[in-house]
CSV table of C-alpha atoms and ligand atoms in Angstrom, one decimal:
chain,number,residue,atom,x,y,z
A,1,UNK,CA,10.0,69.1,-26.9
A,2,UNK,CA,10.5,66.1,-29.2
A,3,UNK,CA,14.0,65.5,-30.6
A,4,UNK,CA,12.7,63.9,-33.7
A,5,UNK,CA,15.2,61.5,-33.1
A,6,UNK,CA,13.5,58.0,-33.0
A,7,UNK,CA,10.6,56.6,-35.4
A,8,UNK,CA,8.5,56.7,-32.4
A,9,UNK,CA,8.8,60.1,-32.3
A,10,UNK,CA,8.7,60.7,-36.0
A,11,UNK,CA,5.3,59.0,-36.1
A,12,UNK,CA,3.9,60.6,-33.3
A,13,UNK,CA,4.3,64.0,-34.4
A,14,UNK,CA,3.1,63.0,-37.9
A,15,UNK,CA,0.0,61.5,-36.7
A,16,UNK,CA,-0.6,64.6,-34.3
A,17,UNK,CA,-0.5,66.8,-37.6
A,18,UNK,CA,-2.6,64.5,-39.6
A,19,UNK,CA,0.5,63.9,-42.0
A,20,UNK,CA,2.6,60.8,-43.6
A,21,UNK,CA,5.5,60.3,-44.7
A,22,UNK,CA,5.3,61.3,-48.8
A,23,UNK,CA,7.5,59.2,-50.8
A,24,UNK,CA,7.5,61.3,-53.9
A,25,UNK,CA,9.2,64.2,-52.1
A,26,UNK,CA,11.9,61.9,-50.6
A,27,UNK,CA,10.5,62.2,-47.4
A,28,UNK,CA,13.0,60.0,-45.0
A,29,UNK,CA,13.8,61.3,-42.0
A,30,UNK,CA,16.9,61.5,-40.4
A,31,UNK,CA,16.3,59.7,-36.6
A,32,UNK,CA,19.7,59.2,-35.6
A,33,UNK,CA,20.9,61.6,-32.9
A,34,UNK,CA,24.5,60.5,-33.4
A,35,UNK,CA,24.6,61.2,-37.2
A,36,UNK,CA,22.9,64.2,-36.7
A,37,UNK,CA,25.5,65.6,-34.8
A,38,UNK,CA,28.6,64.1,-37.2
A,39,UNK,CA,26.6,66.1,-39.7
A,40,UNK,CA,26.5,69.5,-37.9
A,41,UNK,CA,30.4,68.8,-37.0
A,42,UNK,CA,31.4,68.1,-40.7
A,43,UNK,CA,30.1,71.8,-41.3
A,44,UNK,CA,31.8,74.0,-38.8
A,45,UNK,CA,32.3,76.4,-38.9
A,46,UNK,CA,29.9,78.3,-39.9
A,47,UNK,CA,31.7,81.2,-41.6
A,48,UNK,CA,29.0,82.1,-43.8
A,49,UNK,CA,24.8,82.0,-43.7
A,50,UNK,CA,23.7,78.0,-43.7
A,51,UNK,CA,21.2,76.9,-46.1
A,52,UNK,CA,19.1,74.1,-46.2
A,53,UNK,CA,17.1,72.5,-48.7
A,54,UNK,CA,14.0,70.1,-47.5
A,55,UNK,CA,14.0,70.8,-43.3
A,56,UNK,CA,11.3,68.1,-43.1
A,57,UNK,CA,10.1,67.9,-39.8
A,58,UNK,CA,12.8,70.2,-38.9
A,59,UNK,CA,15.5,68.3,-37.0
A,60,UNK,CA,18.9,69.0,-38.8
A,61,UNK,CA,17.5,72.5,-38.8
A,62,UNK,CA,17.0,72.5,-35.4
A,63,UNK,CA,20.3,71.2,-34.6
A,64,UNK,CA,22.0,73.8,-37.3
A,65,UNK,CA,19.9,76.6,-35.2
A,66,UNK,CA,21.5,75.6,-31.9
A,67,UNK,CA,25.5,74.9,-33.1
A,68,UNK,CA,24.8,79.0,-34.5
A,69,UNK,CA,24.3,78.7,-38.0
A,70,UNK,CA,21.6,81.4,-39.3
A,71,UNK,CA,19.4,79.3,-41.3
A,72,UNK,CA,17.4,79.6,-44.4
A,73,UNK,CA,15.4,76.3,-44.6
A,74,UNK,CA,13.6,75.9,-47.8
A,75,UNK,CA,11.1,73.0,-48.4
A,76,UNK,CA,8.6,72.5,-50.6
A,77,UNK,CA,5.9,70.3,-48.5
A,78,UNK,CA,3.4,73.4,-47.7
A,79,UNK,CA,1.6,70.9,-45.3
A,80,UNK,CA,4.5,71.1,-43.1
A,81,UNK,CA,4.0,74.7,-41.9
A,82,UNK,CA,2.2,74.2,-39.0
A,83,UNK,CA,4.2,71.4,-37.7
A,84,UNK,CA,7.8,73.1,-38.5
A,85,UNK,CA,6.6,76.3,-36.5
A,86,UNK,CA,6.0,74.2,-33.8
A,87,UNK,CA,9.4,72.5,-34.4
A,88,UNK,CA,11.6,75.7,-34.9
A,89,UNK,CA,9.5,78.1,-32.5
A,90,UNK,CA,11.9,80.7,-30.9
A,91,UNK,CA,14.7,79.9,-33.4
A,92,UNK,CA,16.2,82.6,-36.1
A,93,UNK,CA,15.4,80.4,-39.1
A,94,UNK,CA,14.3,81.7,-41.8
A,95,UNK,CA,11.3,79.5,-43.4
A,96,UNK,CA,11.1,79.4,-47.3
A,97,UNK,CA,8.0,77.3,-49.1
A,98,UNK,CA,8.5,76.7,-52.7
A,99,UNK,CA,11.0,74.2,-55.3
A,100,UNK,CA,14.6,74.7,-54.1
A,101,UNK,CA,15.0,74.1,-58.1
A,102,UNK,CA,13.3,77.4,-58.2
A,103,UNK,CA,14.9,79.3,-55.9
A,104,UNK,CA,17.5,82.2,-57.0
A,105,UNK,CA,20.5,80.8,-55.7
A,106,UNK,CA,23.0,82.9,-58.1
A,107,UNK,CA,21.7,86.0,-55.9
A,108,UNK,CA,23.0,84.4,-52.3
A,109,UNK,CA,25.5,85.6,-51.0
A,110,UNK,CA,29.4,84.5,-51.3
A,111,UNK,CA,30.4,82.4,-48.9
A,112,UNK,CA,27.3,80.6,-48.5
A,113,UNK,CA,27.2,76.7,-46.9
A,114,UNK,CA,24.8,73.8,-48.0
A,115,UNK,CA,23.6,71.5,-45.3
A,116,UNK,CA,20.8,69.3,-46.0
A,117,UNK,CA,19.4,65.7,-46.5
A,118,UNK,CA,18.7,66.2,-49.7
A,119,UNK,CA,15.5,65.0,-51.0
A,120,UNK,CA,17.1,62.1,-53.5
A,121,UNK,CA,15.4,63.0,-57.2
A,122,UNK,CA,16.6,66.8,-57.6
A,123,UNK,CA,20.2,66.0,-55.7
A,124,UNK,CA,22.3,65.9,-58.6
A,125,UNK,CA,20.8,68.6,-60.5
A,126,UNK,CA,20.6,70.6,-57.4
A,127,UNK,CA,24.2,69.9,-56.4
A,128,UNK,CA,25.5,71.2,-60.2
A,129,UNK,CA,23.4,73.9,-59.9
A,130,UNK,CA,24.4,75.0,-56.8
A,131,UNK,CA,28.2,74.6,-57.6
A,132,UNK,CA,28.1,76.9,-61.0
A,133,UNK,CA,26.9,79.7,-59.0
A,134,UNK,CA,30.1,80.1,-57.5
A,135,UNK,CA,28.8,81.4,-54.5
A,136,UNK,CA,29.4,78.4,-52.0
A,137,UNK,CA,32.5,77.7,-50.0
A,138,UNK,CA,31.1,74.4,-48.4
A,139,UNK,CA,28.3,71.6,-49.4
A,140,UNK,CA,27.8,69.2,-46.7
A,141,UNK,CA,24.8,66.7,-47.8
A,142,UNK,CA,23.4,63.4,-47.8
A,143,UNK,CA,22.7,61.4,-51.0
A,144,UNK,CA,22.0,57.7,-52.0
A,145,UNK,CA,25.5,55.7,-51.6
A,146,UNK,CA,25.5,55.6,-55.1
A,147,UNK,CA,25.4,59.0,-56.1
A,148,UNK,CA,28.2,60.1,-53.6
A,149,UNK,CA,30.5,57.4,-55.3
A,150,UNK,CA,29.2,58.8,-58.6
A,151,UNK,CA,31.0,62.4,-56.8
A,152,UNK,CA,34.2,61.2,-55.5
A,153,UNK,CA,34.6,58.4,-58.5
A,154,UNK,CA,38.6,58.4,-59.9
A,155,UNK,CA,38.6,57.6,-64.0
A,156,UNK,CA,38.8,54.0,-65.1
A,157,UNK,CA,36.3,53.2,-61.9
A,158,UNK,CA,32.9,52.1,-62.7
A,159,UNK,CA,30.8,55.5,-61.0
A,160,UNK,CA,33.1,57.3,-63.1
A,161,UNK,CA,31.3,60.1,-65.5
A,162,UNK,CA,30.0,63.0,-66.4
A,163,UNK,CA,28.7,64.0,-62.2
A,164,UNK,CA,32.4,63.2,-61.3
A,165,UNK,CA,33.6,65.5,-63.7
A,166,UNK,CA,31.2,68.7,-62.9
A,167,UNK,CA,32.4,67.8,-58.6
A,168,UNK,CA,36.1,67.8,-60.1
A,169,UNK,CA,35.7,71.2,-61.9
A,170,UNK,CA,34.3,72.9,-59.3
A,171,UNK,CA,35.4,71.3,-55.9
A,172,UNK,CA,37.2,68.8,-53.7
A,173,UNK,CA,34.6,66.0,-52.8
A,174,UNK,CA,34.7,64.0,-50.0
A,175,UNK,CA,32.5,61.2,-48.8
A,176,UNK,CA,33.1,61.5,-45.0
A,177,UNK,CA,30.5,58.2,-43.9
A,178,UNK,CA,27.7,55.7,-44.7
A,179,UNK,CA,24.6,55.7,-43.1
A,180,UNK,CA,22.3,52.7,-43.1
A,181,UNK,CA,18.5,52.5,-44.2
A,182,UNK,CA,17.9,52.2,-40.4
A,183,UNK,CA,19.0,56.1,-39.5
A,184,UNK,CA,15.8,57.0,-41.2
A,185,UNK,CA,12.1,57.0,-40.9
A,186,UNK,CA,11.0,55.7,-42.7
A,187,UNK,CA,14.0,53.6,-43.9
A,188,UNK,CA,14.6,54.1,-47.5
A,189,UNK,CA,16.0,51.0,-49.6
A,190,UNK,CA,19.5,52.3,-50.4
A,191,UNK,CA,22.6,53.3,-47.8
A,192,UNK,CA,23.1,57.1,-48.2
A,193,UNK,CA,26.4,59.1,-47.8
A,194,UNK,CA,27.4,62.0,-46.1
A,195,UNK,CA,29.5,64.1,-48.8
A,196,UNK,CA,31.1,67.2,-48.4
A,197,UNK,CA,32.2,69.5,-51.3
A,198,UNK,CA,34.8,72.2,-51.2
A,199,UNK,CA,34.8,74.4,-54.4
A,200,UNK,CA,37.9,76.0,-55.5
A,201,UNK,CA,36.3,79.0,-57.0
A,202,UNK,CA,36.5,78.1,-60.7
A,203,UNK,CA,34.4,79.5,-63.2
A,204,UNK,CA,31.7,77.4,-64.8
A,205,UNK,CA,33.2,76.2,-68.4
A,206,UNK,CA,29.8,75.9,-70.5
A,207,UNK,CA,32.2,74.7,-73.3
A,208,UNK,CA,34.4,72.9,-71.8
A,209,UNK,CA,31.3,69.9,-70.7
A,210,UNK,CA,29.8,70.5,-74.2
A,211,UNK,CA,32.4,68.8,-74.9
A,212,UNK,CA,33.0,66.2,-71.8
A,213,UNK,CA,29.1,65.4,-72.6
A,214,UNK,CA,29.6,64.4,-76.2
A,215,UNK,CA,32.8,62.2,-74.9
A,216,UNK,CA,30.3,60.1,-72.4
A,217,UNK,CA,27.3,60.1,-74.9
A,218,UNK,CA,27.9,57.0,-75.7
A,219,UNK,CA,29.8,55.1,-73.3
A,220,UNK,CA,30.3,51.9,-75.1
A,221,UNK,CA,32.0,53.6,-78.0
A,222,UNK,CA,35.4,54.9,-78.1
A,223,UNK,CA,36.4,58.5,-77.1
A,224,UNK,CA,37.1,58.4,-81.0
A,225,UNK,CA,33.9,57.3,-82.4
A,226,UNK,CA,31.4,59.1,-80.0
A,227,UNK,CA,33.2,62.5,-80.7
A,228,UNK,CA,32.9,61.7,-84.3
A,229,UNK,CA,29.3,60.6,-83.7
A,230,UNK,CA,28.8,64.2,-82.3
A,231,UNK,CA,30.4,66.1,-85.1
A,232,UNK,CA,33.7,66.6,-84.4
A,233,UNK,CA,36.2,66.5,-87.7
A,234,UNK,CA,38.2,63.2,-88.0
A,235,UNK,CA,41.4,64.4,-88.6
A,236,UNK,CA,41.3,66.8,-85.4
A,237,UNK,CA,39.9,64.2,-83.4
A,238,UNK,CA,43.1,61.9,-84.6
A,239,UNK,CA,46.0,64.4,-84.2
A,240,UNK,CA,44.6,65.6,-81.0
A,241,UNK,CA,44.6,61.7,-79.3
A,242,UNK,CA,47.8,61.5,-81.2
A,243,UNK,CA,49.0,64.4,-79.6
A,244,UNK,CA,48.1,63.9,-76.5
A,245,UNK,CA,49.9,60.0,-76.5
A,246,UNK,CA,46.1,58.3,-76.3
A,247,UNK,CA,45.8,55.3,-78.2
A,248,UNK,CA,42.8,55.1,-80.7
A,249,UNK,CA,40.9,53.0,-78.6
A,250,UNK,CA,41.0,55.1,-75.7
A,251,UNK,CA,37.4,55.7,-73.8
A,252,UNK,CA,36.5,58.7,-72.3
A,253,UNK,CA,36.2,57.2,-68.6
A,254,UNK,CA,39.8,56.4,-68.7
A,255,UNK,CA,40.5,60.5,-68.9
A,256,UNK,CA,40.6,62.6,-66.1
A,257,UNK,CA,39.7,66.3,-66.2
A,258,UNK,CA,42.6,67.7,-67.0
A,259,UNK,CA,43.5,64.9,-70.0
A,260,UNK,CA,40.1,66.1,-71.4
A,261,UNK,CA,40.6,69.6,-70.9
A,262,UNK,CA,43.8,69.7,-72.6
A,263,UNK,CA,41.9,67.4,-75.9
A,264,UNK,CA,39.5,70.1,-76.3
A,265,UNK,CA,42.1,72.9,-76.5
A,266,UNK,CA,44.5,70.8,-78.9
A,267,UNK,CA,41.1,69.9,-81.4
A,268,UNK,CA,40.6,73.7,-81.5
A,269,UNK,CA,43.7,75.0,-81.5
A,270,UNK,CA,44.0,76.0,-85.3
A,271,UNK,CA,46.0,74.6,-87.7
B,301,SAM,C1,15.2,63.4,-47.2
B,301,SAM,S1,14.0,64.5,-46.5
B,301,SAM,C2,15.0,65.4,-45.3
B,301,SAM,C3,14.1,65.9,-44.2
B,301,SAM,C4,14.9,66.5,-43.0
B,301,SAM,N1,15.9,67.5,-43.4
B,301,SAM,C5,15.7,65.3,-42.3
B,301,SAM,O1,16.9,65.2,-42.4
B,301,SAM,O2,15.0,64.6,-41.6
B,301,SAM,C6,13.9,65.6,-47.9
B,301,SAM,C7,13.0,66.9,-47.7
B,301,SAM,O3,13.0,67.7,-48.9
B,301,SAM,C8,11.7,68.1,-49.2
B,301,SAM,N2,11.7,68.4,-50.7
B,301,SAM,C9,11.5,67.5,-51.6
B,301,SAM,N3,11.6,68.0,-52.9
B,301,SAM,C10,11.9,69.3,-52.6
B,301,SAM,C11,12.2,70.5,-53.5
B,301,SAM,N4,12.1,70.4,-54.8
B,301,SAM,N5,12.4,71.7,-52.9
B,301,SAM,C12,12.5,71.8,-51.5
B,301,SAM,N6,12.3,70.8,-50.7
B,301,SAM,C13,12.0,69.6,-51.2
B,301,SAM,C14,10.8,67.0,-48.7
B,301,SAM,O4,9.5,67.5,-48.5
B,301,SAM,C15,11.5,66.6,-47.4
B,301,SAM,O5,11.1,67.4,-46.3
């Protein structure tokens, strides 16, 4: 049986099923046995039931299947029934077609892991989705370069915004490695990351990135002005920066959570 795990390979069981490679769903294969396996590693153990969102052709899957995860793979590319029976025959993965956007993650159960390649337009609102359910206790995935530095990004760096405030509510990020365009089939333009979220069990705060959103609105305005832009009252907005030490200048990338956490309550505390 193929390993999937060379372009050669890739092609010649894409040709045999009469397929390509469709660039709308982010279809870039992972062909690089070593990576693969750095992947499985970064997700032991597996304490809880595996998903995985866009199995492709099937070859993390695979590799999930025979480290022991019990894997629910769910991709959207209907055309690649016939290939990924052939791909994952004799394994216990569980086969889902339809939108991972769709799916009813807020009914899976706690304790659940993420590993997937994630196809690279619905990552971030997948990721934030996924993290509000509360029902994860590990996200291993790869994403474009840029969007794991978007993850991980400290305030006052350039990534630094809105995404790296939803990761810092919910979990610890880490972006373990890089993987060139090369460790794909076919290669895609960017370098992607291999990032790895812990959540801490927090509650989603609705509010609280009401809030954080109106901050970064406009991110060439002050923290001042783009929270009066939004409709905040003045003098709150000024005794609350006042009260927190923050100059009247300050922008919103140069807070971290906690800083704009701790804004919010004084501007609603009542006087
Ligand atoms: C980057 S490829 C990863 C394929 C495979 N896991 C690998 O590593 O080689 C992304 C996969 O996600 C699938 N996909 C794209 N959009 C999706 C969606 N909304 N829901 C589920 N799967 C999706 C694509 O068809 C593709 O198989």
């Amino acid at each position: 049986m193929s390993r999937l795990t060379s372009p050669k390979e890739v092609r010649e069981i894409l040709l045999r099923h009469g397929l390509f490679a469709e660039k709308r769903l982010g279809q870039n294969f992972l062909v690089s046995e070593s990576h693969l396996r750095r992947i499985v590693e970064a997700a032991q153990p597996f304490t809880g039931p595996v998903y995985e969102v866009g199995p492709g052709l099937g070859a993390l899957t695979r590799a999930l299947a025979e480290a022991g995860a019990e894997v629910t793979a769910i991709e959207k590319d209907e055309r690649l029934r016939p290939l990924l029976g052939e791909t994952l025959r004799g394994l216990p993965v569980r086969l889902v077609f339809g939108d991972a956007l769709r799916y009813p993650w807020e009914e899976v159960p706690e304790g659940s892991l993420l590993v997937a390649n994630l196809p690279y337009n619905i990552a971030t609102p997948l990721v934030t989705r996924l993290l509000q359910t509360g029902r994860f206790q590990r996200l291993v995935f790869l994403v474009q370069k840029e969007v794991a530095l978007r993850m991980v990004a400290r305030p006052g760096t350039p990534p630094y915004g809105l995404l790296s405030l939803r990761v810092a509510h919910h979990a610890r990020a880490e972006k373990l490695f890089d993987l060139p365009p090369g460790a794909f089939f076919p290669p895609p333009r960017v370098w992607s990351s291999l990032v790895r979220l812990t959540p801490k069990g927090v509650p989603d705060d609705p509010e609280l990135f009401r809030f954080i959103e109106a901050a970064f609105a406009q991110r060439r305005k002050t923290l001042k002005n783009a929270l009066l832009a939004a409709g905040y009252p003045k003098e709150r907005v000024e005794a609350a920066l006042r009260a927190l030490g923050l100059g009247p200048n300050v922008r919103a990338e140069a807070l971290d959570l906690d800083s704009l956490r701790r804004l919010r309550a004084v501007i609603y505390t009542p006087v």
